[in-house]
Short mmCIF file of C-alpha atoms in Angstrom, two decimals:
data_model
loop_
_atom_site.label_atom_id
_atom_site.label_comp_id
_atom_site.label_asym_id
_atom_site.label_seq_id
_atom_site.Cartn_x
_atom_site.Cartn_y
_atom_site.Cartn_z
CA MET Y 22 0.88 39.31 44.07
CA ILE Y 23 0.05 38.44 40.42
CA ARG Y 24 3.48 37.45 39.96
CA ALA Y 25 2.98 34.47 42.75
CA LEU Y 26 0.13 33.58 39.86
CA ASP Y 27 2.55 33.55 37.12
CA ILE Y 28 4.93 31.51 39.18
CA SER Y 29 2.44 28.76 40.29
CA GLY Y 30 0.90 28.87 36.31
CA SER Y 31 4.50 28.28 35.03
CA ALA Y 32 4.65 25.37 37.33
CA LEU Y 33 1.68 23.95 36.04
CA THR Y 34 2.83 24.33 32.83
CA ALA Y 35 6.17 22.53 33.20
CA GLN Y 36 4.06 19.98 35.34
CA ARG Y 37 1.69 19.43 32.48
CA VAL Y 38 4.36 19.02 30.03
CA ARG Y 39 6.15 16.34 31.79
CA LEU Y 40 2.74 14.71 32.08
CA ASP Y 41 2.69 14.84 28.10
CA VAL Y 42 5.92 13.08 28.01
CA ILE Y 43 4.75 10.27 30.25
CA SER Y 44 1.69 9.92 28.47
CA GLY Y 45 3.90 9.68 24.96
CA ASN Y 46 6.31 6.88 26.88
CA ILE Y 47 3.31 4.79 28.01
CA ALA Y 48 1.47 5.35 24.34
CA ASN Y 49 4.78 3.90 22.33
CA ALA Y 50 5.93 1.20 25.07
CA GLU Y 51 5.81 -1.39 22.45
CA VAL Y 52 6.50 0.88 19.40
CA THR Y 53 9.38 -0.86 17.64
CA ARG Y 54 9.72 1.37 14.52
CA GLN Y 55 10.58 4.72 13.81
CA GLU Y 56 8.29 7.34 12.03
CA ASP Y 57 10.42 6.41 8.88
CA GLY Y 58 9.90 2.94 8.89
CA THR Y 59 13.30 2.11 10.11
CA ARG Y 60 13.50 -0.72 12.82
CA VAL Y 61 14.84 1.14 15.85
CA PRO Y 62 12.36 1.00 18.68
CA TYR Y 63 10.94 3.98 20.34
CA ARG Y 64 13.66 6.30 22.81
CA ARG Y 65 11.93 6.70 26.08
CA ARG Y 66 11.83 10.31 26.71
CA PHE Y 67 12.36 12.65 29.61
CA VAL Y 68 11.97 16.21 30.96
CA THR Y 69 14.63 18.27 32.89
CA PHE Y 70 13.22 20.90 35.09
CA MET Y 71 15.20 24.04 35.55
CA THR Y 72 14.50 27.25 38.39
CA GLY Y 73 13.39 30.35 36.49
CA ASP Y 74 10.39 30.68 33.64
CA GLY Y 75 12.88 30.52 30.92
CA GLN Y 76 12.55 34.52 30.07
CA GLY Y 77 14.43 35.92 33.26
CA GLY Y 78 11.42 35.78 35.55
CA PRO Y 79 11.01 33.57 38.67
CA GLY Y 80 9.32 30.19 38.03
CA VAL Y 81 10.10 26.74 37.06
CA HIS Y 82 10.18 25.85 33.33
CA VAL Y 83 11.23 22.40 31.19
CA ASP Y 84 14.57 23.05 30.18
CA GLU Y 85 14.66 20.17 27.69
CA VAL Y 86 12.97 17.12 26.65
CA ALA Y 87 15.76 14.69 26.56
CA LEU Y 88 16.16 10.93 25.57
CA ASP Y 89 16.99 8.30 27.66
CA ALA Y 90 20.44 6.40 26.57
CA SER Y 91 20.06 3.30 28.64
CA PRO Y 92 19.84 0.13 26.51
CA PHE Y 93 16.59 -1.21 25.03
CA ARG Y 94 14.75 -4.17 26.52
CA GLU Y 95 15.05 -7.30 24.74
CA LYS Y 96 12.38 -10.09 23.87
CA TYR Y 97 12.82 -13.65 22.63
CA ASP Y 98 10.06 -13.87 19.92
CA PRO Y 99 11.59 -15.14 16.60
CA GLY Y 100 8.10 -15.13 14.63
CA HIS Y 101 8.16 -11.09 15.06
CA ALA Y 102 8.66 -9.23 11.81
CA ASP Y 103 11.20 -6.96 13.52
CA ALA Y 104 13.30 -10.21 15.30
CA ASP Y 105 17.12 -9.95 14.71
CA PRO Y 106 18.95 -13.39 13.55
CA ARG Y 107 19.11 -14.72 17.09
CA GLY Y 108 15.49 -14.40 17.26
CA TYR Y 109 15.31 -11.54 19.74
CA VAL Y 110 12.89 -8.07 19.36
CA GLN Y 111 14.51 -4.91 20.82
CA LEU Y 112 11.11 -2.94 22.49
CA PRO Y 113 11.72 0.46 23.62
CA ASN Y 114 13.72 1.34 27.11
CA VAL Y 115 10.14 2.25 28.80
CA SER Y 116 9.30 0.67 32.18
CA ILE Y 117 5.57 1.25 32.78
CA THR Y 118 5.67 1.12 36.26
CA MET Y 119 8.81 3.90 36.44
CA GLU Y 120 6.25 6.17 34.37
CA TYR Y 121 3.26 5.40 36.04
CA VAL Y 122 5.10 6.43 39.61
CA ASP Y 123 6.54 9.43 37.78
CA ALA Y 124 3.12 10.27 36.35
CA LEU Y 125 1.60 10.44 40.04
CA ALA Y 126 4.29 12.72 41.06
CA ALA Y 127 3.68 15.13 38.45
CA SER Y 128 -0.34 15.09 39.01
CA ARG Y 129 0.27 15.71 42.90
CA ALA Y 130 2.65 18.40 42.23
CA TYR Y 131 0.17 19.95 39.47
CA GLU Y 132 -2.52 19.59 42.37
CA ALA Y 133 -0.13 21.29 45.28
CA ASN Y 134 0.26 24.02 42.47
CA ALA Y 135 -3.39 24.51 41.38
CA ALA Y 136 -4.26 24.51 45.27
CA MET Y 137 -1.49 27.40 45.31
CA VAL Y 138 -3.36 29.52 42.64
CA GLY Y 139 -6.45 28.97 44.64
CA VAL Y 140 -5.12 30.69 48.04
CA THR Y 141 -3.38 33.54 46.06
CA ARG Y 142 -6.61 34.28 44.41
CA THR Y 143 -8.39 34.60 47.63
CA MET Y 144 -5.45 37.07 49.03
CA ILE Y 145 -6.07 39.08 46.08
CA GLN Y 146 -10.06 38.92 46.69
CA GLN Y 147 -9.22 40.25 50.17
CA ALA Y 148 -6.89 42.94 49.07
CA LEU Y 149 -9.95 43.97 46.81
CA ARG Y 150 -12.13 43.91 49.49
CA LEU Y 151 -10.37 46.65 51.21
CA PHE Y 152 -12.11 49.29 48.91
CA ALA Y 153 -15.61 47.84 49.88
CA MET A 20 -4.07 66.51 52.60
CA TRP A 21 -5.83 66.31 55.64
CA ILE A 22 -7.15 63.01 54.45
CA ASP A 23 -3.40 61.70 54.81
CA ARG A 24 -3.18 62.72 58.38
CA LEU A 25 -6.26 60.39 58.72
CA THR A 26 -5.14 57.59 57.18
CA ALA A 27 -1.23 58.06 57.81
CA SER A 28 -1.49 56.19 61.52
CA ARG A 29 1.38 54.23 62.67
CA THR A 30 -1.28 51.39 63.18
CA MET A 31 -2.14 51.38 59.32
CA HIS A 32 1.56 51.66 58.38
CA ALA A 33 2.07 48.58 60.54
CA LEU A 34 -0.68 46.78 59.04
CA GLU A 35 0.46 47.70 55.48
CA LEU A 36 3.83 46.66 55.99
CA ALA A 37 2.48 43.46 57.59
CA ALA A 38 0.38 42.90 54.41
CA ARG A 39 3.00 43.88 51.88
CA PHE A 40 5.66 41.28 53.62
CA ALA A 41 2.87 38.57 53.05
CA GLU A 42 2.50 39.37 49.60
CA GLN A 43 6.25 39.24 49.21
CA ARG A 44 6.87 36.16 50.86
CA GLN A 45 3.39 34.40 49.06
CA GLN A 46 6.18 34.78 45.86
CA VAL A 47 8.85 33.28 47.62
CA LEU A 48 6.71 30.33 48.33
CA ALA A 49 4.96 29.84 45.26
CA GLU A 50 8.46 29.66 43.64
CA ASN A 51 9.46 27.01 46.38
CA LEU A 52 6.35 25.11 45.70
CA ALA A 53 6.63 25.55 41.81
CA ASN A 54 10.34 23.86 42.01
CA ILE A 55 9.35 21.16 44.39
CA ASP A 56 10.74 18.72 41.32
CA THR A 57 13.78 20.61 40.18
CA PRO A 58 16.95 19.18 40.61
CA ASP A 59 19.70 21.24 42.47
CA TYR A 60 16.64 23.93 43.72
CA GLN A 61 17.61 25.24 47.25
CA THR A 62 14.61 26.81 48.74
CA ARG A 63 14.31 30.22 49.64
CA ARG A 64 12.73 31.75 52.77
CA LEU A 65 11.61 35.25 54.20
CA ASP A 66 11.52 34.73 58.36
CA PRO A 67 7.89 35.92 59.37
CA ASN A 68 9.27 35.67 63.22
CA ALA A 69 12.57 38.09 62.20
CA PHE A 70 9.69 40.19 60.33
CA GLN A 71 7.39 40.41 63.61
CA ALA A 72 10.60 41.37 65.82
CA SER A 73 11.61 44.06 63.59
CA LEU A 74 8.28 45.27 63.26
CA HIS A 75 7.92 45.49 67.15
CA LYS A 76 11.19 47.05 67.46
CA ALA A 77 10.05 49.67 64.58
CA LEU A 78 7.00 50.50 66.22
CA ALA A 79 8.54 51.23 69.72
CA ALA A 80 11.33 53.68 67.82
CA ALA A 81 8.50 55.42 66.31
CA ARG A 82 6.55 55.83 69.39
CA GLN A 83 9.25 57.27 71.08
CA ASP A 84 10.33 59.93 68.16
CA GLY A 85 6.51 60.44 67.54
CA GLN A 86 7.31 59.31 64.01
CA ARG A 87 3.98 58.06 61.69
CA ARG A 88 6.31 56.19 59.34
CA LEU A 89 7.89 52.91 60.52
CA LYS A 90 11.40 52.33 59.39
CA LEU A 91 12.09 48.54 59.51
CA ARG A 92 16.11 48.14 59.87
CA GLY A 93 18.70 45.74 61.17
CA ASN A 94 17.62 42.30 58.73
CA ALA A 95 19.04 41.21 55.70
CA GLN A 96 15.65 39.77 54.25
CA PHE A 97 14.07 42.83 54.53
CA ALA A 98 14.11 46.55 54.63
CA THR A 99 11.86 49.43 54.01
CA GLU A 100 12.34 51.69 51.23
CA PRO A 101 11.79 55.70 51.63
CA ASP A 102 8.90 55.47 49.76
CA GLY A 103 7.62 53.32 52.06
CA GLU A 104 7.79 50.07 49.89
CA ILE A 105 9.38 46.98 51.54
CA ARG A 106 12.10 45.63 49.67
CA VAL A 107 13.03 41.94 50.38
CA ARG A 108 16.04 39.75 49.64
CA PRO A 109 14.86 36.13 50.29
CA ALA A 110 17.74 34.12 51.86
CA THR A 111 18.71 30.46 50.73
CA GLU A 112 17.38 28.18 53.50
CA PRO A 113 19.98 25.82 54.97
CA ALA A 114 19.62 22.10 53.61
CA PRO A 115 20.31 19.89 56.60
CA ASN A 116 19.26 16.63 55.09
CA VAL A 117 21.28 14.14 53.31
CA LEU A 118 18.42 12.16 51.82
CA PHE A 119 18.39 13.52 48.50
CA HIS A 120 21.82 13.45 46.62
CA ASP A 121 21.24 16.76 44.85
CA GLY A 122 21.24 18.41 48.08
CA THR A 123 17.89 19.88 47.78
CA ASN A 124 15.66 20.61 51.05
CA ALA A 125 12.25 20.86 49.14
CA ARG A 126 9.61 19.60 51.68
CA LEU A 127 6.04 19.57 50.41
CA GLU A 128 4.39 19.42 53.86
CA GLN A 129 5.92 22.53 55.34
CA THR A 130 5.47 24.57 51.91
CA LEU A 131 1.89 24.36 52.16
CA THR A 132 1.72 24.75 55.79
CA ASP A 133 3.91 27.90 55.43
CA ILE A 134 1.59 28.85 52.75
CA SER A 135 -1.49 28.46 54.33
CA ARG A 136 -0.22 30.49 57.70
CA ASN A 137 0.85 33.28 55.10
CA ALA A 138 -2.59 33.50 53.66
CA MET A 139 -3.90 33.51 57.53
CA SER A 140 -1.54 36.02 58.22
CA TYR A 141 -2.66 38.45 54.88
CA GLU A 142 -6.15 38.14 55.81
CA MET A 143 -5.71 38.99 59.84
CA SER A 144 -3.78 41.83 58.20
CA THR A 145 -6.04 43.18 55.37
CA SER A 146 -9.46 42.57 57.51
CA LEU A 147 -8.11 44.93 60.41
CA LEU A 148 -7.07 47.39 57.91
CA ARG A 149 -10.20 47.01 56.52
CA GLY A 150 -11.91 47.40 59.82
CA LYS A 151 -9.98 50.65 59.94
CA PHE A 152 -11.34 52.24 56.92
CA GLN A 153 -14.61 51.35 57.85
CA ASN A 154 -14.42 53.44 60.81
CA LEU A 155 -12.90 56.25 58.98
CA LEU A 156 -16.10 55.90 56.80
CA ARG A 157 -18.24 55.85 59.49
CA ALA A 158 -16.56 58.81 60.97
CA ILE A 159 -17.35 60.60 57.22
CA ARG A 160 -20.74 59.45 57.08
CA GLY A 161 -21.54 60.68 60.54
CA ARG A 162 -23.45 57.58 61.21
CA THR A 163 -23.27 54.00 62.80
CA GLU A 164 -24.59 51.61 60.57
#
């Protein structure tokens, strides 16, 4: 029974990491420079889920946070400091719509697993009441 | 010990097995729900109807032999060990849908319904078991309050 709690817990962690990554993408949706100052836009990150808790037990975990290899968005803005000679600025390959839909799915999955923790907790309480 | 003879009734063992099965099934369902967004994941299942049928057969067999311990046999998904533990081997559920390109068959509603139903069947087993223990307690105390 405690195992079921661990499984739901691993899912809560995994979905939370997914939400963290999505927040990072949305926060950086207009960023045109890297941390070291190079004029390369932010690349979208995404998580890949893998079954198992990562230590041999059942559950789910984030296998890796990968970089999205799709091309950057381009916007015509010749006055921008990071515009190329043609006048185009390269912007991150982040689509706010996609991120938003993904965030909804993640929060719903989080909710479902949190409800599962509640159900399991009730079951454990019922088992404990056998002694009472 | 004499108390063992009181508690080792077939009904109690049946209820215990039902509770243990629900406990194991809860783990399988938790895993299915945890992997709701995992690509390529095939849901696993423990069939409660097969368990009920198997329990029914075991009860009938034990009644015939005058045995107090029940033995669940003849199902690949679960069986009782000599020490009374129930060992489960969940089956991979067939994936009949062609909706997802990775062939996964995760269905949120189905999983959540199964979870509620499983929790209720656990509650039933534990309440009946609790009733049994309370009866014993009443007999020990010699009063019915």
